[in-house]
Coordinates of C-alpha atoms in Angstrom, one line a residue:
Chain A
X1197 CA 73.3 163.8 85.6
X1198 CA 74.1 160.6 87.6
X1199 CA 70.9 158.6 88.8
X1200 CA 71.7 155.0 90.6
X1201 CA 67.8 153.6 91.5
X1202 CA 68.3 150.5 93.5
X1203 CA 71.5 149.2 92.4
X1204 CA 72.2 145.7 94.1
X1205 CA 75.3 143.8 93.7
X1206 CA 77.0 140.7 95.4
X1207 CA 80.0 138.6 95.3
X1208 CA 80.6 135.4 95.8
X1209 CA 83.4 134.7 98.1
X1210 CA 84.7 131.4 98.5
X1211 CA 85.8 130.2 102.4
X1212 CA 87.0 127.6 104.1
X1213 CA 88.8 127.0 107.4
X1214 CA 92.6 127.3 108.2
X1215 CA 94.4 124.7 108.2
X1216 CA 96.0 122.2 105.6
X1217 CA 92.8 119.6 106.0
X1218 CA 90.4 121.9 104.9
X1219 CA 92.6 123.4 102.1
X1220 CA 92.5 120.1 100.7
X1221 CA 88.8 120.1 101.2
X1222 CA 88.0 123.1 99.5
X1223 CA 90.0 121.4 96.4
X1224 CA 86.9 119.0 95.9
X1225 CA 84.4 121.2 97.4
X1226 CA 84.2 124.5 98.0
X1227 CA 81.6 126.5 100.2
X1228 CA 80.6 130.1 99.0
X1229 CA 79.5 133.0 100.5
X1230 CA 77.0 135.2 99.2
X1231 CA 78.3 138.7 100.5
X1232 CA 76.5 141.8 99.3
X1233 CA 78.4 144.9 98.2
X1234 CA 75.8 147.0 97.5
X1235 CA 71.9 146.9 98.8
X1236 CA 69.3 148.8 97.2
X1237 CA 71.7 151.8 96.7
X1238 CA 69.9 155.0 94.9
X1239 CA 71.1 158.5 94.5
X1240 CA 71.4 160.9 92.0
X1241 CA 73.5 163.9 91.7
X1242 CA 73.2 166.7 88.9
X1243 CA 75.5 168.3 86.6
X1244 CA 78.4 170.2 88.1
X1245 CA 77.9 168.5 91.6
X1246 CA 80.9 168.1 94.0
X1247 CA 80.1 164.7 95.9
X1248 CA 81.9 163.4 98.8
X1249 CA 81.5 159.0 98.6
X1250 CA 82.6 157.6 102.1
X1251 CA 82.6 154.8 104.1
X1252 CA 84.4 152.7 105.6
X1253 CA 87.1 150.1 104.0
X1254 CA 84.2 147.4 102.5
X1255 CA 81.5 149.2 102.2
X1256 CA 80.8 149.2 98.5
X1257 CA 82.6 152.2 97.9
X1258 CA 84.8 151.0 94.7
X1259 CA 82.0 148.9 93.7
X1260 CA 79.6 151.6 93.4
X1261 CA 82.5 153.5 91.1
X1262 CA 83.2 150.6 89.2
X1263 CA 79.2 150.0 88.0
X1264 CA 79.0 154.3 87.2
X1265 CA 82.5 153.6 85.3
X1266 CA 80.8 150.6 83.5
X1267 CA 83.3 148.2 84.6
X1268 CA 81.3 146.5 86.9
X1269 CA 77.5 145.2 85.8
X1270 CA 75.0 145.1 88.7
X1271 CA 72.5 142.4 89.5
X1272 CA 69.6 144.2 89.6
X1273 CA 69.0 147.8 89.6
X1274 CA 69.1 151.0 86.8
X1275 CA 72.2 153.1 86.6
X1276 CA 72.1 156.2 83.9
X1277 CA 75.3 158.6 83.6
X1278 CA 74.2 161.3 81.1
X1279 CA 71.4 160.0 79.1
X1280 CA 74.0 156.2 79.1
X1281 CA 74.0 152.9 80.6
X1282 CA 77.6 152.3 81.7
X1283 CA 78.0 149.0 81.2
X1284 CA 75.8 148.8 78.3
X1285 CA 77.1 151.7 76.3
X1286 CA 80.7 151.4 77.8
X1287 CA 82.9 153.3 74.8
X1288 CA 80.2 156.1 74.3
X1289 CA 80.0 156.3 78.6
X1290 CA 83.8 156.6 79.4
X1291 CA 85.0 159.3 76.3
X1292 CA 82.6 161.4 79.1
X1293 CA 84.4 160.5 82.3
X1294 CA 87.8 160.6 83.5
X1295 CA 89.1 158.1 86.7
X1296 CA 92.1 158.7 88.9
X1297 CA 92.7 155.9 91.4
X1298 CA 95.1 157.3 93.7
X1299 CA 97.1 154.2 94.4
X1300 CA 98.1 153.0 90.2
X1301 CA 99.2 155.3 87.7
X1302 CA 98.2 155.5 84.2
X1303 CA 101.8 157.4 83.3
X1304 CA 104.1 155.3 81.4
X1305 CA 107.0 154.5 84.2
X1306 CA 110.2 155.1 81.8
X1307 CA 108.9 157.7 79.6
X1308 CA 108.8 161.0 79.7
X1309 CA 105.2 162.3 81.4
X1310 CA 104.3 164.4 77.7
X1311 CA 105.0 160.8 75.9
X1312 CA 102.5 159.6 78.1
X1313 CA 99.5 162.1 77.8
X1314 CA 100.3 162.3 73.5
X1315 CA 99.2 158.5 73.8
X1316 CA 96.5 159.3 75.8
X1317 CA 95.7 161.7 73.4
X1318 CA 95.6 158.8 70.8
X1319 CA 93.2 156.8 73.2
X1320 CA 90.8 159.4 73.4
X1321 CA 90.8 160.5 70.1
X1322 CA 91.3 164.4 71.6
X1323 CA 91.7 166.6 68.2
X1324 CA 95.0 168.1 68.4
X1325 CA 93.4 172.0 68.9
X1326 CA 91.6 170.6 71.9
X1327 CA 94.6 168.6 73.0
X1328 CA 96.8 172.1 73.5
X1329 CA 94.4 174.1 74.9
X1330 CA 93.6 171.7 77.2
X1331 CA 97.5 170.8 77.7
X1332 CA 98.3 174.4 78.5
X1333 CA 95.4 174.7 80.8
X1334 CA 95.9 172.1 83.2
X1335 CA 100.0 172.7 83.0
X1336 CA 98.8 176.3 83.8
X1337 CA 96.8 175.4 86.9
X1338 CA 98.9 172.2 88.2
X1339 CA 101.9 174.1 87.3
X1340 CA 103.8 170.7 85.8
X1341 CA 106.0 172.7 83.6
X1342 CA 108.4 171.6 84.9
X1343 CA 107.7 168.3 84.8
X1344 CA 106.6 166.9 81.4
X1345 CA 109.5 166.1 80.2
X1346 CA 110.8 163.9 83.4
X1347 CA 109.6 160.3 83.2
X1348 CA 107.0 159.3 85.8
X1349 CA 109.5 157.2 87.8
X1350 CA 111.7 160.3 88.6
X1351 CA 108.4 162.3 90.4
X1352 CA 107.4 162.4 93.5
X1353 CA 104.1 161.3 94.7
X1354 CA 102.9 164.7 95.0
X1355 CA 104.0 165.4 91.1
X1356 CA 103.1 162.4 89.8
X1357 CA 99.5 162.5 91.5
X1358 CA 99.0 166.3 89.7
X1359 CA 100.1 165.0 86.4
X1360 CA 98.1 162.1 86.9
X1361 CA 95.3 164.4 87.3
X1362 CA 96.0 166.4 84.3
X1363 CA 96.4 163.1 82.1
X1364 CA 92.7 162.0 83.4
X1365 CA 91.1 165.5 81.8
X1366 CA 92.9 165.9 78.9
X1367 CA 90.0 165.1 77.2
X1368 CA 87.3 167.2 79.0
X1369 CA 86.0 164.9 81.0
X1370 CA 82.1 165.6 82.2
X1371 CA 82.7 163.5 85.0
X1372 CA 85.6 163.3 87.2
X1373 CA 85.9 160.4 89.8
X1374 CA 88.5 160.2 92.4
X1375 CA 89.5 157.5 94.1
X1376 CA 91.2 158.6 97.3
X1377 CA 93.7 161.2 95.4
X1378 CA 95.3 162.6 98.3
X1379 CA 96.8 159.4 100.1
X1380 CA 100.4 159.2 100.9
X1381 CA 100.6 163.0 100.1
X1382 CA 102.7 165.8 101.7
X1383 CA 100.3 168.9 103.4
X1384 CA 101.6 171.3 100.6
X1385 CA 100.6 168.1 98.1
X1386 CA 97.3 168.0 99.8
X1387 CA 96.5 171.1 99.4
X1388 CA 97.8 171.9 95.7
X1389 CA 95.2 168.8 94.6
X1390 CA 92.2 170.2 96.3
X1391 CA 92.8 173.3 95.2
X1392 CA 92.9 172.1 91.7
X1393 CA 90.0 170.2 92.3
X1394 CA 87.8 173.5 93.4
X1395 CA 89.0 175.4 90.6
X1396 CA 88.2 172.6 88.1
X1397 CA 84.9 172.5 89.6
X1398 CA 83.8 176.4 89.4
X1399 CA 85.1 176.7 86.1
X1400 CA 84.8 174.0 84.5
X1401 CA 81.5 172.6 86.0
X1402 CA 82.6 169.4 86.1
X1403 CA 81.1 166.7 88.1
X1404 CA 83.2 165.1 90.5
X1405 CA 82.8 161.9 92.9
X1406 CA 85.5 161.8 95.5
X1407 CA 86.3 158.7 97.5
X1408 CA 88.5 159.3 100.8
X1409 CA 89.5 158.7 104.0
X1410 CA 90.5 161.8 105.0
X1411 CA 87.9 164.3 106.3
X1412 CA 89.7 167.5 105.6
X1413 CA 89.2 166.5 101.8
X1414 CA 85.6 166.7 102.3
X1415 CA 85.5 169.6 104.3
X1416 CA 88.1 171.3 101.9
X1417 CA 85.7 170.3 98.7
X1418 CA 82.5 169.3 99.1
X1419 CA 78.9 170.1 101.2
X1420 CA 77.5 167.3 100.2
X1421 CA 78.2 163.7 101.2
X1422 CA 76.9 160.3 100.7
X1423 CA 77.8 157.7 103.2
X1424 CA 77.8 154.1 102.3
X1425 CA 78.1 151.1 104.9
X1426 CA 77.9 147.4 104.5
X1427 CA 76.1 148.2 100.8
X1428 CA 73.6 150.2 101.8
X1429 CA 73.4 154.4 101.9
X1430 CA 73.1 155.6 105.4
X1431 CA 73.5 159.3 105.1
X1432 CA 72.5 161.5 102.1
X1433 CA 72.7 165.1 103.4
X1434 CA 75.3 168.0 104.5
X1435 CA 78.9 167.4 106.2
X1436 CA 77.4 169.2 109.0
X1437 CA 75.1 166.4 110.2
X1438 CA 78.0 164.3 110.9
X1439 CA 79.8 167.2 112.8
X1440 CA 77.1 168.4 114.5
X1441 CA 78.0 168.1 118.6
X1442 CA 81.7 167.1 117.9
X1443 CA 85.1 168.5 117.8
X1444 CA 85.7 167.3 114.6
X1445 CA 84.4 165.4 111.7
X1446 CA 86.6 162.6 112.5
X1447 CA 85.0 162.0 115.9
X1448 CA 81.8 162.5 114.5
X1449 CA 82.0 159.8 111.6
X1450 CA 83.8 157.5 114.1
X1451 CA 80.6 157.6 116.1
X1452 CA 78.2 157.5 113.7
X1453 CA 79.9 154.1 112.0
X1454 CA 79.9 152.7 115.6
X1455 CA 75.9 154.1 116.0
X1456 CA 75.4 152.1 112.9
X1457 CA 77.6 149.5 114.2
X1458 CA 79.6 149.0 111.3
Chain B
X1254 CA 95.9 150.6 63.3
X1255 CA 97.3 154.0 64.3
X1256 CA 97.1 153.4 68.0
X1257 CA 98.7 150.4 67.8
X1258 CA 102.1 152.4 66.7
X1259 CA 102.0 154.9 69.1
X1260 CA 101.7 151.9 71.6
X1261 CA 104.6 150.4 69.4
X1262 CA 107.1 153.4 69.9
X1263 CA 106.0 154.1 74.0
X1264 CA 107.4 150.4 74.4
X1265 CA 110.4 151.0 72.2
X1266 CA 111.2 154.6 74.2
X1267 CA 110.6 152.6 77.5
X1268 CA 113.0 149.9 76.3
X1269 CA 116.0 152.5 75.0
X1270 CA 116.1 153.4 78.7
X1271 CA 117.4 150.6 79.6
X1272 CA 119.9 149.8 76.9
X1273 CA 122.0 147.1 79.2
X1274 CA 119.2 144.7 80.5
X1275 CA 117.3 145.0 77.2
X1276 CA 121.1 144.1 75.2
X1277 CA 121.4 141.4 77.8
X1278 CA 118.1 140.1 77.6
X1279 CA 118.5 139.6 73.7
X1280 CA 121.6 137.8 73.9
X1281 CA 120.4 135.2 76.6
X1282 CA 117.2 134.6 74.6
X1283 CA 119.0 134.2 71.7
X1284 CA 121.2 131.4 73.7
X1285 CA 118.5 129.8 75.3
X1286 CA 117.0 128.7 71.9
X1287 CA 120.5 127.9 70.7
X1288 CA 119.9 125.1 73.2
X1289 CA 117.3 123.4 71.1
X1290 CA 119.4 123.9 68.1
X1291 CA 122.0 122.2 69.9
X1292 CA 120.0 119.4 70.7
X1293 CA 118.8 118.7 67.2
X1294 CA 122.8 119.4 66.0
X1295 CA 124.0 116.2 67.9
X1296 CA 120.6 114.4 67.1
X1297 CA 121.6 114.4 63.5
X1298 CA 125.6 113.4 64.2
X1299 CA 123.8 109.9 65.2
X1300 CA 120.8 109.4 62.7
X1301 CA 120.8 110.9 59.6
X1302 CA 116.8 110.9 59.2
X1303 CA 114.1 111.4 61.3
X1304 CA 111.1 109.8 60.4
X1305 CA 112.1 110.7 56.6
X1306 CA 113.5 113.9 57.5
X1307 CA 116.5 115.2 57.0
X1308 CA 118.8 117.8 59.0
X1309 CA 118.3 120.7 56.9
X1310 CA 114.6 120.4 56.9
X1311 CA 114.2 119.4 60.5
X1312 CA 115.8 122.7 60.7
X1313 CA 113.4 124.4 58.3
X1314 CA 110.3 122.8 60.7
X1315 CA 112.4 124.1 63.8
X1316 CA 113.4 127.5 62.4
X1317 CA 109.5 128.3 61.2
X1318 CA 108.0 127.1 64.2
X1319 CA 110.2 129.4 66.5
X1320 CA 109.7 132.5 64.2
X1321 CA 106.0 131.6 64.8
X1322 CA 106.3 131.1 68.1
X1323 CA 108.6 134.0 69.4
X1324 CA 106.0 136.3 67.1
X1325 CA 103.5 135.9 68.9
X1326 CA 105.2 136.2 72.1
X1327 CA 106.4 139.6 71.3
X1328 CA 103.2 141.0 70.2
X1329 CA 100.4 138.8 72.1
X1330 CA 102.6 139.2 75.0
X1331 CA 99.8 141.2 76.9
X1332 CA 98.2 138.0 76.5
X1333 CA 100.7 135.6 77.8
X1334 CA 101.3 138.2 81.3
X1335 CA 97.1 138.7 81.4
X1336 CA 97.5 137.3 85.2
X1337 CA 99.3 140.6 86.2
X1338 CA 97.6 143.1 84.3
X1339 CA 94.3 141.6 86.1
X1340 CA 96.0 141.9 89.5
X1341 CA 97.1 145.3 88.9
X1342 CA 93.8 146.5 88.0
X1343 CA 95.4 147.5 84.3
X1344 CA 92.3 145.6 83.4
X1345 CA 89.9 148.0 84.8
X1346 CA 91.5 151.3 83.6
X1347 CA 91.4 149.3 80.5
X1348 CA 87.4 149.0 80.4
X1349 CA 87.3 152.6 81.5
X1350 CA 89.1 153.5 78.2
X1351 CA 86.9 154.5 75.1
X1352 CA 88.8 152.0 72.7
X1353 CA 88.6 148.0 72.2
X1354 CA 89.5 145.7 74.7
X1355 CA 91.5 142.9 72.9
X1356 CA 93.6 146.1 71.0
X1357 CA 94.7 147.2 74.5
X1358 CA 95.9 144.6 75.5
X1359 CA 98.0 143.7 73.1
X1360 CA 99.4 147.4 73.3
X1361 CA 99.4 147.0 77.1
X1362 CA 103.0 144.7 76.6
X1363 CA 105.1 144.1 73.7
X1364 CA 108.3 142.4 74.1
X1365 CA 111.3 143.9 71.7
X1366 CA 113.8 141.5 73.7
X1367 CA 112.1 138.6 71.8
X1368 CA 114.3 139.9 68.9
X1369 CA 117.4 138.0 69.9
X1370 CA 115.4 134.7 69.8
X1371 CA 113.9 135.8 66.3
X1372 CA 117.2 136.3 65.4
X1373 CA 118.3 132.7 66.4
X1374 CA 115.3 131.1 64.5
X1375 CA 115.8 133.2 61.0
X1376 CA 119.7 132.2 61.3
X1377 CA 118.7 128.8 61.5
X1378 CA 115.7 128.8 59.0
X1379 CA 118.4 130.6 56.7
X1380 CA 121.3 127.8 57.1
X1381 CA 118.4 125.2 56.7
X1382 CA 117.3 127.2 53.1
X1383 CA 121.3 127.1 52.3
X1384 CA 122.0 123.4 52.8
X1385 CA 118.7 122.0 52.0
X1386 CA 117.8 121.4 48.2
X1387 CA 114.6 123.2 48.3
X1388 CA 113.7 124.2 44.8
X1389 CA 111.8 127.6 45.1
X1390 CA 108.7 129.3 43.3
X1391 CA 107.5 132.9 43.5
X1392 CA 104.7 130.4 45.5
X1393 CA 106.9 128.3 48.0
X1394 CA 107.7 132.3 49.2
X1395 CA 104.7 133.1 49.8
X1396 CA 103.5 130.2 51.3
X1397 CA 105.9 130.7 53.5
X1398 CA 104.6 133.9 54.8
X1399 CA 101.2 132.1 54.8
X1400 CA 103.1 129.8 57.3
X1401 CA 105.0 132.8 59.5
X1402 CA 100.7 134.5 59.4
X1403 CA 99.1 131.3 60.6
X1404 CA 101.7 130.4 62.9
X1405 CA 101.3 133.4 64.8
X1406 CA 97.7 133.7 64.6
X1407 CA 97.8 130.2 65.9
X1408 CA 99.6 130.7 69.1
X1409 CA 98.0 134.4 69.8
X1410 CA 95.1 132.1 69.9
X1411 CA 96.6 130.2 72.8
X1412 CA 97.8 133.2 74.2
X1413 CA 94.2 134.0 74.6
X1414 CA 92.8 131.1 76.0
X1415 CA 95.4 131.0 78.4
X1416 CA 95.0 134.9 79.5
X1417 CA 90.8 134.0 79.5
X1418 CA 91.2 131.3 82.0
X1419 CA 93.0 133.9 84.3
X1420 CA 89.1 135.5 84.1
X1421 CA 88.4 132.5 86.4
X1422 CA 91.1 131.9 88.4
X1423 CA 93.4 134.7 88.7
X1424 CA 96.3 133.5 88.4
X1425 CA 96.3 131.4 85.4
X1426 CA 97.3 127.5 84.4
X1427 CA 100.5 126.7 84.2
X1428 CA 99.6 123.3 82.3
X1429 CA 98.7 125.6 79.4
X1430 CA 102.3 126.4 79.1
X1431 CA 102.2 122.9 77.5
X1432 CA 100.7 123.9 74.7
X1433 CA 102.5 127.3 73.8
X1434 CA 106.2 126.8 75.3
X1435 CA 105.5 122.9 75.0
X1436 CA 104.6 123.2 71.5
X1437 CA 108.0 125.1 70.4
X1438 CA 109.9 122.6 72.1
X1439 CA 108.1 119.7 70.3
X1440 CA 107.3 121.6 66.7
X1441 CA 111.5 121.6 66.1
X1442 CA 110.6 118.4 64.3
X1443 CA 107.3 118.2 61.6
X1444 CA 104.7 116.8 63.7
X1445 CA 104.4 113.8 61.7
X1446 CA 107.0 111.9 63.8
X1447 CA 105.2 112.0 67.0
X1448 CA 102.5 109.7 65.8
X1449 CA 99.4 109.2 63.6
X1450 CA 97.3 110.5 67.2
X1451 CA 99.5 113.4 67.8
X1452 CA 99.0 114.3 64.2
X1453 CA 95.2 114.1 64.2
X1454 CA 95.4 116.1 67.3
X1455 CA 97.4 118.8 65.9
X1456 CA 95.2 119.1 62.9
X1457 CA 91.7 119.3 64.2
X1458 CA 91.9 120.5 67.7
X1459 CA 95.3 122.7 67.9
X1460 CA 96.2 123.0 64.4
X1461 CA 99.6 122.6 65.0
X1462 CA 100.3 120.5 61.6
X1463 CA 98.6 123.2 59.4
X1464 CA 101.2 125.7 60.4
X1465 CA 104.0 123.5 60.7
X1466 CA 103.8 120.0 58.9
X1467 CA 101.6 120.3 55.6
X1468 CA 103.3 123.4 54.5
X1469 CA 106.8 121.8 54.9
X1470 CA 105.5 119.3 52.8
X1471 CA 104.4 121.1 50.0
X1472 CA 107.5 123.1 50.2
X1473 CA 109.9 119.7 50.1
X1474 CA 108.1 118.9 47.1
X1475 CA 106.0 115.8 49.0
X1476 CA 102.5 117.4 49.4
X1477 CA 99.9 118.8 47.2
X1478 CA 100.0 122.6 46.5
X1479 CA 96.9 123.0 48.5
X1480 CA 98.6 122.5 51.6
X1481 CA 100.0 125.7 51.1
X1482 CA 97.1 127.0 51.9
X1483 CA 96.2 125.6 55.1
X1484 CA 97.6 128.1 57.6
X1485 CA 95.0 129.9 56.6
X1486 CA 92.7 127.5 57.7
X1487 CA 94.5 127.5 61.2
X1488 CA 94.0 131.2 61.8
X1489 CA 89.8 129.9 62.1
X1490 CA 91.3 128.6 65.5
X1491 CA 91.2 131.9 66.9
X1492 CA 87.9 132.4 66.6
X1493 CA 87.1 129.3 69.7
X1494 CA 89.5 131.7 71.2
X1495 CA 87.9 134.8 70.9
X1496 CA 84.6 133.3 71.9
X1497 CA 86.1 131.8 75.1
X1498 CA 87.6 135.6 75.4
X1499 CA 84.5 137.1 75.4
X1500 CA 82.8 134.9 78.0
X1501 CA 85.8 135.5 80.7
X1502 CA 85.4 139.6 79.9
X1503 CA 81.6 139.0 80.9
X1504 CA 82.6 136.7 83.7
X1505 CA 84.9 139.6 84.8
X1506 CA 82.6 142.3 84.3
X1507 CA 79.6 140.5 86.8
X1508 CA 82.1 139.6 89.1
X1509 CA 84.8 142.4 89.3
X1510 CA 87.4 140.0 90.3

């Protein structure tokens, strides 16, 4: 169970004007910018849940995953994962979730792809009966046979993102989030990650938070989505309500940013 | 303890793939620090004493100081490259991993071409042992290792200061180079030449001297036997360091940049 109640968080961004003069300015004296990534954000989803997180680019997407990863501490506001406090209780929090950012790998580059998950193994602390059952499992499902022994830099993207998968659940994660997993990937990619990604789901019941762009992931994966712009939550409902009176769920979301004019 | 060797062998399996670049590597590390050697050859075919010191134990002072240095480069190396594994966002997969922060790090890079330069500085420390008249004791052995322990723990310590400034600014001061690469350049002679100032310096604020002079006195016979024991009063530097380490992790955490 993930609950967020009013989770605020902003940034300070430095700025000045182009231009050598002011670059020399901003040595002495620099102006910031308060900007705010997230606004009173509050949600919770249950156990088991498959949520879709959009928004567009800047919206407080990867902020909002960040604070539930505890790697990110909000200014004001309450965020429990599972009884925790992310940031507070960050080693007990993240033996319970597992993170895939679609665009940086967590495989070791020059070593075989099994080298890499036996150290994740280490990280985790996985017992070695777990470890294998879990190994075979996900090497069932994401059919990497094949693969473990190649070393990360020899794989595809499609490969590499479905052993990337498997190395973030080798330790039975309760929560899954992915960050946009299906960018850059071929249709037969695509659709061999969010297949995975329902099956893992229905059995077994984990909770997963999906970032993306693309709106066939949601449809493919989720009912539910929560739509974040400029920091604040502007849609908590069904895919549907976006669709509704469109051709497709692009067009829809397209207007509705522009309705919201962001 | 145990994760730190299974970090150990990933970098050594990574390495062995690329048996050419990492031979290479070695060789032109090992020549680079032949360079100061050189310098402190043709040094001595002028004077024969520096400041009371003579070749072979200018070369014991050099020799030490690089086996101190280079160690910690190899293993703190995660340290010394913090800049990019912030920019990559290793530093956040890091935090989302259930085990300490300053341990993954430090697994995060180690640096096996650092051998060829290790190799360099024992050579030297080994010639400098041969030709100087160093009488030894079970002790001066030890203190030695006492010397090799601080030494490291010393500039690790730096190594972290530098990569907690990147916390701040992202990119990380090049003017701290002064103090690590600086200081091997400068510690090939004992400290003690540079200056009463310098000395003071290097005793109370980066204890270079602890690691490096006092020892070398006590082991040339010209200090107390106390002094032996001073490296391990250099290793408290590192815990300024690890305070200053733990602010920049809270700095990152409330700014996420």
């Amino acid at each position: 169970m993930i609950t967020l109640t009013h989770v605020c968080k902003t940034y300070k961004v430095s700025k000045r004007d182009a231009g050598f003069s002011s670059a020399l300015k901003a040595l002495f004296h620099r102006e910031y910018e308060r900007i705010s990534a997230l606004d009173d954000v509050s949600f919770t989803i249950s156990d088991g849940e498959m949520v879709g997180y959009i928004g567009p680019n800047g919206a407080g997407k990867s902020s909002t995953i960040k604070i539930l990863s505890g790697i990110l501490v909000p200014d004001a506001g309450t965020c429990l994962v599972n009884g925790l406090i992310p940031w507070k209780n960050r080693i007990e929090h993240v033996k319970n979730i597992g993170v895939v950012f679609g665009q940086r790998t967590q495989l070791w580059w020059d070593v075989p792809i099994l080298d890499s998950f036996e150290l994740l193994k280490e990280i985790y602390q996985i017992s070695t009966p777990l470890y294998r059952q879990n190994l075979e499992q996900l090497t069932e499902m994401l059919d990497l046979s094949a693969l473990l022994k190649t070393p990360a830099r020899q794989l595809s993207l499609g490969q590499r993102m479905r052993c990337e998968l498997a190395g973030s659940l080798l330790h039975s994660p309760k929560i899954l989030f992915l960050d946009e997993p299906t960018i850059g990937l071929d249709a037969v990619s695509k659709l061999a990650v969010r297949d995975f990604i329902l099956k893992l789901n229905a059995e077994k019941k984990t909770t997963v938070i999906l970032t993306t762009h693309d709106m066939q992931d949601i449809e493919a994966l989720t009912s539910r989505i929560i739509l974040i712009g400029k920091g604040q939550i502007l849609l908590d409902g069904h895919i549907h309500q976006i669709k509704e009176g469109f051709d497709s769920t692009e067009e829809g979301l397209a207007s509705f940013y522009k309705s919201h004019h962001i | 303890m145990k994760l730190y060797g299974k970090y150990f062998v990933m970098h050594l399996k990574s390495v062995m793939e690329y048996k050419t670049s990492f031979l290479l590597t070695c060789i032109s590390q090992f020549f680079v620090s032949f360079n100061i050697f050189l310098g402190i050859y043709f040094m001595f075919q002028r004077f024969s004493k520096v400041e009371g010191f003579t070749y072979p134990e200018v070369l014991l002072s050099f020799g030490i100081t690089l086996m101190e240095f280079t160690l910690a480069e190899a293993f703190a190396r995660g340290f010394d490259t913090f800049g990019s594994i912030i920019n990559h966002g290793e530093f956040d997969r890091i935090l989302a991993r259930p085990r300490g922060i300053i341990l993954q790090v430090l697994g995060s890079r180690i640096e096996f071409t650092r051998i060829g330069r290790l190799l360099q500085a024992i050579v030297v420390f080994a010639y400098g042992l041969a030709v100087s008249d160093v009488r030894w004791t079970p002790w001066k052995v030890f203190s030695i290792l006492l010397m090799l322990l601080g030494g490291t723990v010393v500039f690790s310590g730096l190594f972290l200061i530098y990569a907690s400034v990147c916390f701040f600014t992202i990119e990380g001061l090049e003017f701290m180079n002064i103090f690590t690469d600086g200081a091997r350049e400068y510690g090939k002679y004992p400290v003690s030449i540079y200056g009463k100032r310098v000395l003071q310096l290097c005793t109370f604020v980066v204890p270079y001297a602890l690691i490096q002079y006092y020892p070398l006195l006590y082991l040339l016979d010209r200090g107390k036997p106390s002094y032996s024991l001073l490296p391990l009063a250099a290793c408290l530097f590192i815990i300024p360091c690890l305070l200053l380490w733990r602010a920049g992790v809270r700095h990152y955490t409330s700014s996420g940049s």
